[in-house]
Short mmCIF file of C-alpha atoms in Angstrom, two decimals:
data_model
loop_
_atom_site.label_atom_id
_atom_site.label_comp_id
_atom_site.label_asym_id
_atom_site.label_seq_id
_atom_site.Cartn_x
_atom_site.Cartn_y
_atom_site.Cartn_z
CA MET A 26 56.72 -89.80 27.83
CA ALA A 27 53.07 -90.75 28.45
CA LYS A 28 52.35 -94.42 29.05
CA ASN A 29 50.39 -96.14 26.32
CA PRO A 30 46.94 -96.93 27.77
CA HIS A 31 46.49 -99.68 25.17
CA PRO A 32 49.74 -101.70 25.11
CA HIS A 33 48.07 -104.40 23.01
CA GLY A 34 46.57 -101.99 20.52
CA SER A 35 43.04 -100.75 20.06
CA GLY A 36 39.96 -102.22 18.46
CA PHE A 37 38.82 -105.80 18.50
CA VAL A 38 42.30 -107.27 18.06
CA GLY A 39 43.65 -105.17 20.93
CA LYS A 40 40.80 -106.21 23.23
CA PHE A 41 41.34 -109.86 22.33
CA LYS A 42 45.06 -109.55 23.04
CA SER A 43 44.30 -107.97 26.41
CA PHE A 44 41.86 -110.78 27.21
CA GLU A 45 44.41 -113.37 26.12
CA HIS A 46 47.07 -111.76 28.31
CA GLY A 47 44.73 -111.81 31.30
CA VAL A 48 43.92 -115.49 30.78
CA GLU A 49 47.62 -116.36 30.51
CA VAL A 50 48.40 -114.46 33.71
CA MET A 51 45.59 -116.28 35.49
CA LEU A 52 46.77 -119.67 34.22
CA PHE A 53 50.37 -118.98 35.16
CA ASN A 54 49.47 -117.84 38.66
CA GLY A 55 47.14 -120.81 38.99
CA ARG A 56 50.19 -122.96 39.78
CA TRP A 57 49.99 -121.60 43.33
CA LEU A 58 46.85 -123.69 43.81
CA LEU A 59 49.23 -126.66 44.14
CA MET A 60 50.73 -125.23 47.32
CA PRO A 61 48.03 -126.63 49.68
CA PHE A 62 48.76 -130.12 48.34
CA TYR A 63 52.44 -129.89 49.28
CA ILE A 64 51.56 -128.40 52.67
CA GLY A 65 49.21 -131.34 53.20
CA LEU A 66 52.04 -133.77 52.38
CA LEU A 67 54.25 -131.94 54.86
CA LEU A 68 51.58 -132.36 57.55
CA GLY A 69 51.43 -136.01 56.57
CA LEU A 70 55.05 -136.29 57.69
CA VAL A 71 53.91 -135.32 61.18
CA VAL A 72 51.54 -138.30 61.15
CA LEU A 73 54.41 -140.53 60.06
CA VAL A 74 56.59 -139.23 62.90
CA VAL A 75 53.88 -140.18 65.40
CA LYS A 76 53.49 -143.60 63.77
CA PHE A 77 57.26 -144.12 63.81
CA ALA A 78 57.39 -143.26 67.53
CA GLN A 79 54.60 -145.76 68.23
CA GLU A 80 56.33 -148.56 66.31
CA PHE A 81 59.68 -147.77 67.93
CA TRP A 82 58.12 -147.88 71.41
CA HIS A 83 56.51 -151.20 70.52
CA LEU A 84 59.94 -152.51 69.48
CA LEU A 85 61.45 -151.41 72.80
CA THR A 86 58.72 -153.11 74.80
CA ILE A 87 59.16 -156.49 73.07
CA THR A 88 62.96 -156.46 72.80
CA SER A 89 63.66 -158.55 75.89
CA GLY A 90 61.27 -161.40 75.06
CA ALA A 91 60.96 -161.17 71.28
CA SER A 92 62.54 -163.60 68.83
CA LEU A 93 64.88 -162.50 66.07
CA LYS A 94 62.05 -162.89 63.55
CA ASP A 95 59.72 -160.59 65.51
CA THR A 96 62.49 -158.03 65.93
CA THR A 97 63.25 -158.17 62.21
CA ILE A 98 59.59 -157.61 61.33
CA SER A 99 59.40 -154.60 63.67
CA LEU A 100 62.57 -153.13 62.14
CA LEU A 101 61.16 -153.67 58.64
CA GLU A 102 58.05 -151.72 59.64
CA LEU A 103 60.27 -148.85 60.84
CA LEU A 104 62.25 -148.99 57.59
CA ASP A 105 58.99 -148.94 55.64
CA ILE A 106 57.96 -145.71 57.38
CA VAL A 107 61.37 -144.14 56.74
CA LEU A 108 61.23 -144.94 53.01
CA LEU A 109 57.72 -143.51 52.78
CA ALA A 110 58.87 -140.32 54.53
CA ASN A 111 61.81 -140.00 52.13
CA LEU A 112 59.45 -140.43 49.20
CA ILE A 113 57.20 -137.65 50.52
CA ILE A 114 60.20 -135.29 50.86
CA ILE A 115 61.28 -136.03 47.30
CA VAL A 116 57.78 -135.36 45.97
CA ILE A 117 57.45 -132.13 47.98
CA PHE A 118 60.79 -130.62 46.96
CA SER A 119 60.85 -131.81 43.34
CA GLY A 120 57.17 -131.17 42.70
CA TYR A 121 57.23 -127.71 44.22
CA GLU A 122 60.34 -126.65 42.28
CA ASN A 123 59.11 -128.16 39.01
CA PHE A 124 55.52 -126.93 39.10
CA VAL A 125 55.26 -124.00 41.54
CA SER A 126 58.40 -122.01 42.30
CA LYS A 127 62.07 -122.29 43.14
CA ILE A 128 62.88 -122.73 46.84
CA SER A 129 65.15 -119.71 47.18
CA VAL A 130 65.79 -120.16 50.92
CA ALA A 131 67.73 -123.36 50.17
CA LYS A 132 69.86 -121.87 47.40
CA ASP A 133 72.95 -120.95 49.43
CA THR A 134 72.65 -123.28 52.41
CA GLU A 135 75.12 -126.13 52.87
CA ASP A 136 72.29 -128.44 53.98
CA ARG A 137 70.64 -128.30 50.55
CA PRO A 138 70.24 -131.90 49.25
CA SER A 139 72.51 -132.66 46.32
CA TRP A 140 69.59 -133.81 44.16
CA MET A 141 67.44 -130.77 44.88
CA GLY A 142 66.84 -128.69 41.76
CA LYS A 143 68.21 -131.47 39.54
CA VAL A 144 65.24 -133.83 39.58
CA ASP A 145 62.88 -132.99 36.73
CA PHE A 146 59.49 -134.58 36.13
CA SER A 147 61.10 -137.55 34.40
CA GLY A 148 63.54 -138.09 37.27
CA LEU A 149 60.70 -137.71 39.75
CA LYS A 150 58.84 -140.58 38.09
CA ILE A 151 61.90 -142.82 38.33
CA LYS A 152 62.49 -141.98 42.00
CA LEU A 153 58.81 -142.48 42.75
CA ILE A 154 58.62 -145.93 41.17
CA GLY A 155 61.96 -146.87 42.76
CA SER A 156 60.66 -145.97 46.21
CA LEU A 157 57.44 -147.91 45.59
CA VAL A 158 59.46 -150.97 44.57
CA ALA A 159 61.57 -150.71 47.74
CA ILE A 160 58.48 -150.37 49.94
CA SER A 161 56.86 -153.31 48.16
CA VAL A 162 59.97 -155.45 48.75
CA ILE A 163 59.87 -154.68 52.47
CA GLN A 164 56.18 -155.58 52.64
CA LEU A 165 56.84 -158.88 50.86
CA LEU A 166 59.79 -159.70 53.10
CA ALA A 167 57.65 -159.11 56.19
CA VAL A 168 54.98 -161.42 54.77
CA PHE A 169 57.50 -164.14 53.92
CA LEU A 170 58.78 -164.05 57.51
CA GLU A 171 55.25 -164.87 58.69
CA PRO A 172 53.61 -166.76 55.80
CA GLU A 173 51.09 -168.42 58.11
CA MET A 174 49.59 -165.00 58.89
CA THR A 175 48.68 -164.25 55.26
CA ASP A 176 46.39 -165.99 52.80
CA THR A 177 48.03 -167.62 49.78
CA ASP A 178 45.94 -165.62 47.30
CA GLN A 179 46.89 -162.39 49.06
CA ILE A 180 50.58 -163.29 48.82
CA PHE A 181 50.13 -164.05 45.12
CA TRP A 182 48.57 -160.66 44.44
CA MET A 183 51.23 -158.89 46.49
CA ILE A 184 53.88 -160.53 44.29
CA MET A 185 51.98 -159.54 41.15
CA ILE A 186 51.70 -155.93 42.33
CA HIS A 187 55.41 -155.89 43.12
CA LEU A 188 56.25 -157.23 39.64
CA THR A 189 53.96 -154.57 38.17
CA PHE A 190 55.99 -151.89 39.96
CA VAL A 191 59.23 -153.42 38.68
CA VAL A 192 58.04 -153.64 35.07
CA SER A 193 56.67 -150.08 35.25
CA GLY A 194 60.02 -148.85 36.52
CA VAL A 195 61.87 -150.57 33.68
CA LEU A 196 59.46 -149.13 31.10
CA PHE A 197 59.83 -145.64 32.58
CA ALA A 198 63.62 -145.95 32.44
CA VAL A 199 63.57 -147.18 28.82
CA THR A 200 61.23 -144.44 27.61
CA ASP A 201 63.28 -141.76 29.41
CA TYR A 202 66.46 -143.16 27.84
CA ILE A 203 64.92 -143.03 24.37
CA ALA A 204 63.68 -139.46 24.96
CA ASP A 205 67.11 -138.33 26.24
CA LYS A 206 68.83 -140.01 23.29
CA ARG A 207 66.52 -138.27 20.83
CA ALA A 208 67.07 -134.92 22.54
CA THR A 209 70.85 -135.44 22.32
CA LEU A 210 70.60 -136.22 18.60
CA ASP A 211 68.43 -133.15 18.02
CA ILE A 212 70.97 -130.94 19.82
CA ALA A 213 73.81 -132.46 17.78
CA ALA A 214 71.89 -131.85 14.53
CA GLU A 215 71.18 -128.23 15.49
CA LYS A 216 74.85 -127.72 16.36
CA ALA A 217 75.98 -129.20 13.04
CA ALA A 218 73.52 -127.02 11.12
CA LEU A 219 74.76 -123.92 12.97
CA GLU A 220 78.39 -124.79 12.19
CA LEU A 221 77.53 -125.21 8.49
CA LYS A 222 75.82 -121.81 8.46
CA ILE A 223 78.87 -120.21 10.04
CA MET A 224 81.19 -121.87 7.51
CA GLU A 225 78.90 -120.83 4.67
CA LYS A 226 79.05 -117.25 5.88
CA GLU A 227 82.84 -117.27 6.29
CA HIS A 228 83.95 -119.40 3.30
CA GLY A 229 80.97 -119.93 1.09
CA PHE A 230 80.26 -123.08 -0.86
CA ARG A 231 81.51 -121.84 -4.21
CA GLU A 232 84.11 -124.64 -4.36
CA GLY A 233 81.76 -127.29 -3.05
CA TYR A 234 80.97 -128.71 0.34
CA ALA A 235 84.20 -130.68 0.62
CA GLU A 236 86.36 -127.60 0.05
CA ALA A 237 84.32 -125.58 2.55
CA LEU A 238 84.55 -128.28 5.19
CA ASN A 239 88.29 -128.81 4.54
CA PRO A 240 89.65 -125.63 2.93
CA GLN A 241 93.31 -126.78 3.17
CA GLY A 242 92.62 -129.95 1.25
CA GLU A 243 94.02 -132.19 4.01
#
């Protein structure tokens, strides 16, 4: 059988359909333009590794003569870098799988993170704001350990920014809960409507809705 040279038809409508199909293919493949961003974030992890090594070496050099407060501040800086690195990994994996393509090489490996492939855009927002709150807490704790090193106004604004992160996280969680609840109700309504259609097809409503829903009269 010869292949149809005009799968979308001929004439103006066919040409428009072909143009529309081409635009949709271009838009769909345009998601690959996001790949350089995720590669850039991955390279950013290399910078964090170098920074972590520098901070760890600094901690080793001051261990013998440092006070507990100085050691705690150095450890908080290391923890801050670790949390930031974890946040970058979450954004890379979740963002790539949600907006670009599935990571097939991790499908059957036992090292695949349990959350990978399960974090949608809504979950990504929650994890992002949660990580920002944790990083902000560490920054505040480091400042409170050395309050004389920071201006009072700067501390005030750091607290306000932290509270902004917290409130934003709560609002994100509430809106996601409302959206999930509405989606659950919509699914339940569709299921009920489908069951009624099946019962209508099998029993009919000649004897009324009550008889159709409970044909044995129980």
